């Protein structure tokens, strides 16, 4: 499907809960409520006209105001792609896991949890993944994070 | 006369070159400097340059340098690439597993002092000399193969000034 077809198809079948983010990319980009993430993922994965069987990437983002989780999915069979994201508050960054839909989300969610402190409810194994096993300094990719051994970039350079 | 010419000057050469008398120290370090086997080990982009140096265009082999896939058989560890905090214990263990005499060459900015990851980094060790002793530093990002070759020759030079008695015996 082309970008326009994808947009109208998804807005028809999932009305009210999705919000289109205008962009210049060749793929549609949607903003979804945190509560609807699992339902939306299930829909695009199972729907016969979308068949998004492949989660290309799942990443956390810290925008200072909010935390975000961005999902990139594609369909090998129908050769189209779709991006969507959800916005979470800083203090309580929580969203349901999509591990049951795309198994690859397991590691991606562990990474987002470890580096950003985003909790994925229902994930069975949110444990240390990329950082050293004895790491005790929190979630380093958060904007407000201050590390113990970090050498700050010199002012004015 | 072949090998006789290359021996240290105080080697006594017998007529015809059949028998030589020399110092054990000299012959040992000389042969070792000519067969520095290095540990096949790279952690980031510098390892690509290490591979290029090992391949036919620059040809490590002509210095007698052959990679070994086991620390037990290596004399030289070329730390090629970024060492993260997670990798640091592994590097330390590899170094501990090497037999004496052993040498370390830190290749590239990352192994010397964090390189591009010196500032604002939560995960990169700021220089491999924090965990293991380093003999030669080769700067660059990445160093060119010529620089690495020169670094290895420097290791050979350093090696030839050492005494067998200095080697630690465990
Ligand atoms: S010094 Fe440069 S080339 Fe070498 S590992 Fe670091 S970033 Fe890569």
Coordinates of C-alpha atoms and ligand atoms in Angstrom, one line a residue:
Chain A
X1 CA 0.0 0.0 0.0
X2 CA 1.1 3.6 -0.6
X3 CA 1.4 6.1 2.2
X4 CA -2.0 7.6 1.6
X5 CA -3.7 4.3 1.4
X6 CA -2.1 3.2 4.6
X7 CA -3.2 6.3 6.4
X8 CA -6.8 6.2 5.3
X9 CA -7.0 2.4 5.9
X10 CA -5.7 2.7 9.5
X11 CA -7.7 5.8 10.3
X12 CA -10.9 4.0 9.1
X13 CA -10.3 0.8 11.0
X14 CA -8.8 2.3 14.2
X15 CA -10.6 5.6 14.4
X16 CA -10.4 7.9 17.4
X17 CA -7.3 6.3 19.0
X18 CA -4.7 7.2 16.4
X19 CA -3.4 10.7 15.5
X20 CA -1.4 11.3 12.3
X21 CA 1.9 13.1 12.6
X22 CA 2.6 15.0 9.4
X23 CA 6.0 14.3 8.0
X24 CA 8.0 14.2 4.7
X25 CA 9.0 10.6 5.1
X26 CA 7.7 8.0 2.7
X27 CA 6.0 6.2 5.6
X28 CA 3.0 7.2 7.7
X29 CA 3.8 8.2 11.3
X30 CA 1.1 7.8 14.0
X31 CA 0.8 8.9 17.6
X32 CA -1.0 6.3 19.7
X33 CA -2.2 6.4 23.3
X34 CA -0.2 4.2 25.6
X35 CA -3.3 2.2 26.5
X36 CA -4.0 1.4 22.9
X37 CA -0.5 0.2 22.0
X38 CA -1.2 -3.5 22.4
X39 CA -4.5 -3.4 20.6
X40 CA -3.1 -1.3 17.7
X41 CA 0.0 -3.7 17.4
X42 CA -2.3 -6.7 17.4
X43 CA -4.4 -5.1 14.7
X44 CA -1.6 -4.2 12.3
X45 CA 0.0 -7.6 12.9
X46 CA -3.1 -9.7 12.2
X47 CA -4.9 -7.6 9.6
X48 CA -4.9 -9.2 6.2
X49 CA -4.3 -5.9 4.4
X50 CA -1.4 -4.8 6.6
X51 CA 0.4 -8.0 7.8
X52 CA 3.1 -6.1 9.7
X53 CA 5.0 -9.2 10.8
X54 CA 8.3 -7.6 11.4
X55 CA 9.2 -5.2 14.1
X56 CA 12.3 -3.5 12.7
X57 CA 13.1 -1.3 15.7
X58 CA 11.7 -0.3 19.1
X59 CA 13.5 2.5 20.8
X60 CA 13.1 4.8 23.8
X61 CA 13.4 8.6 23.4
X62 CA 13.8 11.2 26.1
X63 CA 12.6 14.6 24.9
X64 CA 13.1 16.4 28.2
X65 CA 9.3 17.0 28.5
X66 CA 8.3 13.4 27.9
X67 CA 9.5 9.9 27.4
X68 CA 8.6 8.3 24.1
X69 CA 8.6 4.8 22.7
X70 CA 9.0 4.6 18.9
X71 CA 8.0 1.5 16.9
X72 CA 9.1 0.8 13.4
X73 CA 7.3 -2.0 11.7
X74 CA 7.2 -3.4 8.2
X75 CA 5.6 -6.1 6.1
X76 CA 7.9 -8.2 4.0
X77 CA 5.0 -9.7 2.1
X78 CA 3.3 -6.5 1.1
X79 CA 6.4 -4.3 1.1
X80 CA 5.2 -1.4 3.2
X81 CA 6.3 0.2 6.4
X82 CA 4.8 2.1 9.2
X83 CA 6.1 4.1 12.2
X84 CA 4.2 4.9 15.4
X85 CA 5.0 6.2 18.8
X86 CA 3.5 6.7 22.2
X87 CA 4.2 9.5 24.7
X88 CA 4.7 8.7 28.4
X89 CA 5.1 11.0 31.4
X90 CA 8.6 11.2 32.8
X91 CA 7.8 10.1 36.4
X92 CA 5.7 7.2 35.4
X93 CA 7.0 5.9 32.1
X94 CA 5.0 2.7 31.7
X95 CA 3.6 0.9 28.6
X96 CA 2.4 -2.6 28.0
X97 CA 4.8 -5.0 26.4
X98 CA 4.3 -6.1 22.7
X99 CA 6.5 -9.1 23.2
X100 CA 3.6 -11.5 22.7
X101 CA 3.0 -10.0 19.2
X102 CA 6.6 -9.6 18.0
X103 CA 9.0 -11.8 19.9
X104 CA 11.9 -9.6 18.9
X105 CA 10.5 -6.9 21.2
X106 CA 11.9 -8.9 24.1
X107 CA 15.5 -7.6 23.7
X108 CA 14.4 -4.1 22.4
X109 CA 12.3 -3.6 25.5
X110 CA 15.0 -4.7 27.8
X111 CA 17.3 -2.2 26.2
X112 CA 14.8 0.6 26.4
X113 CA 14.2 -0.3 30.1
X114 CA 17.9 -0.4 30.9
X115 CA 18.9 2.8 29.2
X116 CA 15.8 4.9 29.7
X117 CA 14.0 3.4 32.6
X118 CA 10.8 2.8 30.6
X119 CA 8.8 0.0 32.3
X120 CA 7.2 -2.5 30.0
X121 CA 4.3 -4.0 31.9
X122 CA 4.0 -7.8 31.4
X123 CA 7.6 -8.2 30.2
X124 CA 8.8 -11.4 32.0
X125 CA 12.5 -10.6 32.1
X126 CA 13.4 -6.9 32.4
X127 CA 17.0 -7.4 33.6
X128 CA 20.5 -6.1 32.9
X129 CA 21.3 -6.4 29.2
X130 CA 23.9 -4.1 27.7
X131 CA 25.5 -2.4 30.7
X132 CA 28.0 -4.2 33.0
X133 CA 26.4 -6.7 35.4
X134 CA 27.3 -4.7 38.5
X135 CA 26.0 -1.4 37.1
X136 CA 24.4 0.7 39.9
X137 CA 24.0 4.2 38.4
X138 CA 20.5 4.1 37.0
X139 CA 19.4 4.7 33.4
X140 CA 22.2 6.6 31.6
X141 CA 20.4 7.8 28.5
X142 CA 17.9 9.9 30.5
X143 CA 18.6 13.6 30.0
X144 CA 18.7 14.3 33.7
X145 CA 21.1 11.5 34.4
X146 CA 24.4 12.4 36.1
X147 CA 27.1 9.8 36.1
X148 CA 29.8 9.1 38.6
X149 CA 32.8 8.7 36.3
X150 CA 31.6 10.8 33.4
X151 CA 34.1 13.5 32.2
X152 CA 31.9 16.5 31.1
X153 CA 32.6 18.2 27.8
X154 CA 34.6 21.4 28.5
X155 CA 32.7 24.6 28.3
X156 CA 33.1 26.8 25.3
X157 CA 34.8 24.2 23.0
Chain B
X1 CA 77.1 -15.9 6.1
X2 CA 73.4 -15.5 6.5
X3 CA 72.3 -15.6 10.2
X4 CA 75.9 -14.9 11.4
X5 CA 75.7 -11.3 10.0
X6 CA 72.6 -10.5 11.9
X7 CA 73.7 -11.7 15.3
X8 CA 74.8 -9.2 17.9
X9 CA 78.3 -7.9 17.3
X10 CA 79.9 -9.7 20.2
X11 CA 78.9 -13.1 18.9
X12 CA 82.0 -15.0 18.2
X13 CA 82.0 -16.5 14.8
X14 CA 83.8 -19.7 14.2
X15 CA 85.5 -20.0 10.8
X16 CA 83.0 -21.3 8.3
X17 CA 80.0 -20.3 10.5
X18 CA 79.3 -23.7 11.8
X19 CA 79.4 -22.9 15.5
X20 CA 78.7 -19.6 17.2
X21 CA 79.1 -18.5 20.8
X22 CA 76.8 -15.8 22.0
X23 CA 74.8 -14.7 25.0
X24 CA 71.6 -16.6 25.6
X25 CA 69.9 -13.3 26.4
X26 CA 70.8 -11.8 23.0
X27 CA 69.8 -14.8 20.9
X28 CA 66.6 -15.2 22.9
X29 CA 65.3 -11.7 22.6
X30 CA 66.5 -11.5 19.0
X31 CA 64.5 -14.5 18.0
X32 CA 61.5 -13.3 20.0
X33 CA 61.5 -9.9 18.4
X34 CA 61.4 -11.6 15.0
X35 CA 58.4 -13.8 15.9
X36 CA 56.0 -11.6 17.8
X37 CA 52.7 -13.5 17.7
X38 CA 49.8 -11.4 18.5
X39 CA 46.4 -12.1 19.9
X40 CA 43.6 -12.1 17.4
X41 CA 41.4 -9.7 19.2
X42 CA 39.6 -6.5 18.2
X43 CA 36.7 -4.6 19.7
X44 CA 35.8 -1.8 17.3
X45 CA 36.7 0.0 14.1
X46 CA 40.5 -0.1 14.7
X47 CA 40.2 -3.9 14.3
X48 CA 39.4 -3.3 10.7
X49 CA 42.7 -1.5 10.2
X50 CA 44.4 -4.3 12.1
X51 CA 42.9 -6.8 9.7
X52 CA 44.1 -4.6 6.8
X53 CA 47.6 -4.7 8.2
X54 CA 47.4 -8.4 8.5
X55 CA 46.2 -8.8 4.9
X56 CA 48.4 -9.0 1.8
X57 CA 49.0 -5.3 1.1
X58 CA 50.8 -4.5 4.3
X59 CA 51.6 -8.1 5.3
X60 CA 52.3 -8.5 9.0
X61 CA 53.8 -11.9 8.3
X62 CA 57.0 -10.5 6.9
X63 CA 57.8 -9.3 10.4
X64 CA 57.2 -12.8 11.7
X65 CA 53.9 -11.6 13.2
X66 CA 51.1 -14.2 13.0
X67 CA 47.9 -14.0 14.8
X68 CA 47.1 -16.6 17.3
X69 CA 43.5 -17.2 18.4
X70 CA 44.6 -18.2 21.9
X71 CA 46.2 -15.9 24.6
X72 CA 48.3 -18.9 25.7
X73 CA 50.3 -18.8 22.5
X74 CA 50.6 -15.0 22.1
X75 CA 53.4 -12.7 23.0
X76 CA 51.7 -9.4 22.1
X77 CA 48.2 -8.1 22.7
X78 CA 47.1 -5.4 20.3
X79 CA 44.2 -3.7 21.9
X80 CA 42.4 -2.6 18.7
X81 CA 39.3 -0.6 19.5
X82 CA 37.0 0.8 22.1
X83 CA 37.0 -0.9 25.5
X84 CA 33.7 -0.6 27.3
X85 CA 33.3 -1.2 31.0
X86 CA 31.5 -4.4 30.1
X87 CA 34.5 -5.6 28.0
X88 CA 37.2 -4.4 30.5
X89 CA 37.1 -7.6 32.7
X90 CA 37.4 -9.7 29.6
X91 CA 40.5 -7.8 28.4
X92 CA 42.0 -8.1 31.8
X93 CA 41.4 -11.8 31.9
X94 CA 42.9 -12.3 28.4
X95 CA 46.0 -10.4 29.5
X96 CA 46.3 -12.6 32.6
X97 CA 46.1 -15.7 30.5
X98 CA 49.0 -14.7 28.3
X99 CA 52.4 -16.3 29.2
X100 CA 55.4 -14.2 30.2
X101 CA 57.0 -12.3 28.5
X102 CA 54.0 -10.5 27.2
X103 CA 53.6 -7.1 25.7
X104 CA 50.7 -4.8 25.1
X105 CA 50.2 -2.3 22.2
X106 CA 47.4 0.2 22.6
X107 CA 46.1 1.0 19.1
X108 CA 44.0 4.1 18.4
X109 CA 42.6 6.9 20.4
X110 CA 40.0 4.7 22.2
X111 CA 42.5 2.3 23.7
X112 CA 44.8 5.2 24.6
X113 CA 42.3 7.5 26.4
X114 CA 38.8 7.0 25.3
X115 CA 39.2 8.7 22.0
X116 CA 35.9 10.1 20.6
X117 CA 34.2 8.7 23.7
X118 CA 36.4 10.6 26.2
X119 CA 33.8 13.2 27.2
X120 CA 30.2 12.5 28.3
X121 CA 30.5 8.8 28.1
X122 CA 28.9 6.4 30.5
X123 CA 30.2 3.2 29.1
X124 CA 33.7 3.6 27.7
X125 CA 36.9 2.9 29.7
X126 CA 39.1 6.0 29.5
X127 CA 42.3 4.2 28.3
X128 CA 43.3 0.6 28.5
X129 CA 46.3 1.5 30.6
X130 CA 43.9 1.8 33.5
X131 CA 43.6 -2.0 33.7
X132 CA 46.7 -3.5 32.1
X133 CA 50.3 -2.2 31.6
X134 CA 50.8 -0.8 28.1
X135 CA 54.2 -0.9 26.3
X136 CA 53.6 1.1 23.1
X137 CA 50.8 3.6 22.2
X138 CA 50.0 4.1 18.6
X139 CA 47.8 7.2 18.2
X140 CA 45.3 7.7 15.4
X141 CA 41.6 7.2 14.7
X142 CA 42.3 4.6 13.4
X143 CA 46.1 4.6 12.9
X144 CA 47.2 3.8 9.4
X145 CA 48.8 0.3 8.9
X146 CA 52.2 1.9 8.5
X147 CA 51.8 3.4 12.0
X148 CA 50.8 0.1 13.4
X149 CA 53.8 -1.6 11.8
X150 CA 56.0 1.0 13.3
X151 CA 54.5 0.4 16.7
X152 CA 55.2 -3.3 16.4
X153 CA 58.8 -2.6 15.5
X154 CA 59.0 -0.4 18.6
X155 CA 57.8 -3.3 20.7
X156 CA 60.5 -5.4 19.1
X157 CA 63.1 -2.7 20.0
X158 CA 61.9 -2.5 23.6
X159 CA 61.9 -6.3 23.8
X160 CA 65.6 -6.5 22.7
X161 CA 66.6 -4.3 25.6
X162 CA 65.2 -6.6 28.2
X163 CA 66.9 -9.3 30.2
X164 CA 65.7 -12.9 30.5
X165 CA 66.2 -12.5 34.2
X166 CA 63.6 -9.8 34.3
X167 CA 60.8 -12.0 33.1
X168 CA 58.5 -12.7 35.9
X169 CA 58.3 -16.4 36.8
X170 CA 55.2 -17.7 38.5
Ligands
LIG1 S1 40.3 5.1 17.8 FE1 38.8 5.6 16.2 S2 39.0 4.0 14.7 FE2 39.9 3.2 16.6 S3 38.3 2.1 17.7 FE3 38.3 4.2 18.4 S4 36.8 5.3 17.2 FE4 37.3 3.4 16.1

